[in-house]
Amino acid sequence: DTGVSQDPRHKITKRGQNVTFRCDPISEHNRLYWYRQTLGQGPEFLTYFQNEAQLEKSRLLSDRFSAERPKGSFSTLEIQRTEQGDSAMYLCASSQGQKSAEAFFGQGTRLTVV
Amino acid sequence: AQTVTQSQPEMSVQEAETVTLSCTYDTSESDYYLFWYKQPPSRQMILVIRQEAYKQQNATENRFSVNFQKAAKSFSLKISDSQLGDAAMYFCAYRSAVSGANSKLTFGKGITLSVRP
């Protein structure tokens, strides 16, 4: 297993377009998280899945954002009608078991909205 | 809601010297976990060290150790014998251990550590 994988690594899009990012967690991990990180800031929680169930969404996740995790495996994060304020690094992380367990992060998808 | 504060945006250390990165947090919970994550430039975030709040003993991992002061809600990271590869952004993070709470991490703003050869 090569760890958490995110695709694409970079995405440049025009304002108003839709974008979709993919995250492949470590295969045995049941928990999957999406975070957003802007320049000079720490990651901020967006949403959380346990298996295929989306259990929590942050208020940061506006109606233009939607996330899925079909069959409890990979996850997608879609942003509709992108805005310049959506420009950020989108990080995916996964973990398994206890809450003390380490969360493993992917390398992130850097989104630039022009 | 829990908050994590890292008030030093940048620090610098001479190679082979020791440096301490500060972190404070605020919570009303009694059971939680604290973490330090390292994010090298253009690379993924990796766990450096973790501390369970119920443990009085400070965690250590090779050259990395923490000073956990639960009453003061302080959680600093000490890096001994600093190496060039330690240069990165370091994030302090909190996770609730309360039953039923999700296991999301709450991060501080991070601190950029540079290592002088």
Short mmCIF file of N, CA and C in Angstrom, two decimals, chain A residues 2-4 9 31 33 35 37 40-45 48 55-56 89 91 95 98-107, chain B residues 33 35 37 39 42-47 50 52 89 91 95-110:
data_model
loop_
_atom_site.label_atom_id
_atom_site.label_comp_id
_atom_site.label_asym_id
_atom_site.label_seq_id
_atom_site.Cartn_x
_atom_site.Cartn_y
_atom_site.Cartn_z
N THR A 2 0.55 2.20 -0.86
CA THR A 2 1.41 3.37 -1.00
C THR A 2 0.90 4.54 -0.19
N GLY A 3 -0.05 4.36 0.67
CA GLY A 3 -0.55 5.46 1.47
C GLY A 3 -1.78 6.09 0.85
N VAL A 4 -2.11 7.29 1.36
CA VAL A 4 -3.28 8.01 0.86
C VAL A 4 -2.91 8.70 -0.46
N ARG A 9 -3.08 16.36 -8.51
CA ARG A 9 -2.24 17.10 -7.56
C ARG A 9 -2.46 18.60 -7.68
N ARG A 31 -12.12 5.35 8.35
CA ARG A 31 -12.42 6.76 8.52
C ARG A 31 -11.72 7.59 7.44
N TYR A 33 -11.34 11.73 5.97
CA TYR A 33 -11.57 13.14 6.26
C TYR A 33 -11.12 14.00 5.08
N TYR A 35 -9.99 18.04 4.46
CA TYR A 35 -9.61 19.31 5.07
C TYR A 35 -9.27 20.30 3.96
N GLN A 37 -6.80 23.73 3.31
CA GLN A 37 -5.68 24.50 3.87
C GLN A 37 -5.37 25.67 2.95
N GLY A 40 -0.46 29.69 4.60
CA GLY A 40 -0.10 30.21 5.91
C GLY A 40 -1.03 29.83 7.04
N GLN A 41 -1.95 28.92 6.75
CA GLN A 41 -2.91 28.49 7.78
C GLN A 41 -2.82 26.99 7.99
N GLY A 42 -3.37 26.55 9.11
CA GLY A 42 -3.48 25.12 9.33
C GLY A 42 -4.69 24.55 8.61
N PRO A 43 -4.71 23.25 8.39
CA PRO A 43 -5.86 22.63 7.75
C PRO A 43 -7.13 22.85 8.57
N GLU A 44 -8.25 23.06 7.85
CA GLU A 44 -9.55 23.21 8.50
C GLU A 44 -10.44 22.05 8.06
N PHE A 45 -11.13 21.48 9.01
CA PHE A 45 -11.98 20.33 8.77
C PHE A 45 -13.15 20.69 7.85
N TYR A 48 -16.36 14.37 7.16
CA TYR A 48 -15.84 13.12 7.72
C TYR A 48 -16.77 11.97 7.35
N LEU A 55 -20.72 11.47 8.27
CA LEU A 55 -21.21 11.69 9.62
C LEU A 55 -21.17 13.14 10.08
N GLU A 56 -20.32 13.95 9.47
CA GLU A 56 -20.28 15.34 9.88
C GLU A 56 -19.81 16.22 8.75
N MET A 89 -5.48 24.38 -0.81
CA MET A 89 -5.05 22.99 -0.89
C MET A 89 -6.13 22.16 -0.22
N LEU A 91 -6.94 18.64 1.35
CA LEU A 91 -6.24 17.48 1.90
C LEU A 91 -7.22 16.39 2.28
N SER A 95 -7.88 7.11 8.62
CA SER A 95 -7.40 6.44 9.83
C SER A 95 -8.27 5.23 10.10
N GLN A 98 -9.05 3.18 16.73
CA GLN A 98 -9.16 4.06 17.88
C GLN A 98 -8.96 5.53 17.51
N LYS A 99 -9.50 6.41 18.34
CA LYS A 99 -9.35 7.84 18.10
C LYS A 99 -7.92 8.29 18.32
N SER A 100 -7.14 7.49 19.01
CA SER A 100 -5.73 7.84 19.18
C SER A 100 -4.92 7.50 17.95
N ALA A 101 -5.56 6.79 17.03
CA ALA A 101 -4.83 6.32 15.86
C ALA A 101 -4.36 7.48 14.99
N GLU A 102 -3.23 7.27 14.40
CA GLU A 102 -2.66 8.28 13.51
C GLU A 102 -3.53 8.47 12.29
N ALA A 103 -3.71 9.71 11.89
CA ALA A 103 -4.36 10.03 10.63
C ALA A 103 -3.26 10.19 9.58
N PHE A 104 -3.39 9.48 8.48
CA PHE A 104 -2.43 9.55 7.39
C PHE A 104 -2.98 10.48 6.33
N PHE A 105 -2.13 11.40 5.90
CA PHE A 105 -2.56 12.41 4.94
C PHE A 105 -2.05 12.11 3.55
N GLY A 106 -2.83 12.52 2.56
CA GLY A 106 -2.37 12.53 1.19
C GLY A 106 -1.59 13.81 0.91
N GLN A 107 -1.07 13.91 -0.30
CA GLN A 107 -0.27 15.08 -0.66
C GLN A 107 -1.12 16.28 -1.02
N TYR B 33 -6.66 13.94 22.71
CA TYR B 33 -5.32 13.62 22.22
C TYR B 33 -4.73 14.88 21.62
N PHE B 35 -1.41 16.22 19.11
CA PHE B 35 -0.48 15.74 18.09
C PHE B 35 0.39 16.90 17.60
N TYR B 37 2.24 17.52 13.95
CA TYR B 37 2.43 17.06 12.58
C TYR B 37 3.48 17.93 11.91
N GLN B 39 4.91 19.19 8.13
CA GLN B 39 4.57 19.30 6.71
C GLN B 39 5.76 19.90 5.97
N SER B 42 5.87 21.12 -0.07
CA SER B 42 5.31 20.33 -1.18
C SER B 42 5.23 18.83 -0.89
N ARG B 43 5.20 18.48 0.37
CA ARG B 43 5.10 17.07 0.72
C ARG B 43 3.98 16.87 1.73
N GLN B 44 3.61 15.62 1.90
CA GLN B 44 2.45 15.37 2.74
C GLN B 44 2.78 15.49 4.22
N MET B 45 1.74 15.75 4.97
CA MET B 45 1.84 15.91 6.41
C MET B 45 2.09 14.55 7.06
N ILE B 46 3.02 14.52 8.00
CA ILE B 46 3.30 13.27 8.70
C ILE B 46 3.28 13.51 10.20
N LEU B 47 2.90 12.48 10.93
CA LEU B 47 2.82 12.58 12.38
C LEU B 47 4.23 12.55 12.97
N ARG B 50 2.54 12.01 19.41
CA ARG B 50 1.20 12.17 19.95
C ARG B 50 1.24 12.02 21.47
N GLU B 52 -1.54 11.34 24.81
CA GLU B 52 -2.88 11.13 25.36
C GLU B 52 -3.02 11.99 26.61
N MET B 89 7.05 23.00 8.08
CA MET B 89 6.01 23.64 8.86
C MET B 89 5.52 22.61 9.87
N PHE B 91 2.63 21.65 12.78
CA PHE B 91 1.29 21.96 13.24
C PHE B 91 0.99 21.19 14.52
N ARG B 95 -7.51 16.40 19.13
CA ARG B 95 -8.61 15.52 18.76
C ARG B 95 -9.35 15.11 20.01
N SER B 96 -10.66 15.22 19.97
CA SER B 96 -11.48 14.82 21.11
C SER B 96 -11.45 13.30 21.29
N ALA B 97 -11.49 12.87 22.54
CA ALA B 97 -11.61 11.43 22.84
C ALA B 97 -12.99 11.12 23.40
N VAL B 98 -13.87 12.11 23.38
CA VAL B 98 -15.21 11.92 23.94
C VAL B 98 -15.98 10.93 23.08
N SER B 99 -16.65 10.00 23.72
CA SER B 99 -17.43 9.00 23.01
C SER B 99 -18.51 9.68 22.19
N GLY B 100 -18.62 9.29 20.95
CA GLY B 100 -19.62 9.86 20.06
C GLY B 100 -19.13 11.04 19.25
N ALA B 101 -18.06 11.68 19.69
CA ALA B 101 -17.50 12.80 18.91
C ALA B 101 -16.72 12.24 17.74
N ASN B 102 -16.76 12.95 16.62
CA ASN B 102 -15.98 12.43 15.51
C ASN B 102 -14.51 12.68 15.77
N SER B 103 -13.68 12.02 15.01
CA SER B 103 -12.25 12.05 15.30
C SER B 103 -11.51 13.06 14.44
N LYS B 104 -12.16 14.16 14.11
CA LYS B 104 -11.49 15.18 13.31
C LYS B 104 -10.38 15.82 14.13
N LEU B 105 -9.42 16.37 13.42
CA LEU B 105 -8.33 17.11 14.03
C LEU B 105 -8.61 18.60 13.93
N THR B 106 -8.32 19.32 15.00
CA THR B 106 -8.36 20.78 14.99
C THR B 106 -6.91 21.26 15.05
N PHE B 107 -6.51 22.02 14.04
CA PHE B 107 -5.11 22.42 13.89
C PHE B 107 -4.89 23.85 14.32
N GLY B 108 -3.65 24.14 14.75
CA GLY B 108 -3.20 25.51 14.88
C GLY B 108 -2.77 26.04 13.52
N LYS B 109 -2.32 27.29 13.50
CA LYS B 109 -1.93 27.91 12.24
C LYS B 109 -0.58 27.43 11.73
N GLY B 110 0.19 26.79 12.60
CA GLY B 110 1.46 26.25 12.19
C GLY B 110 2.62 27.20 12.46
#
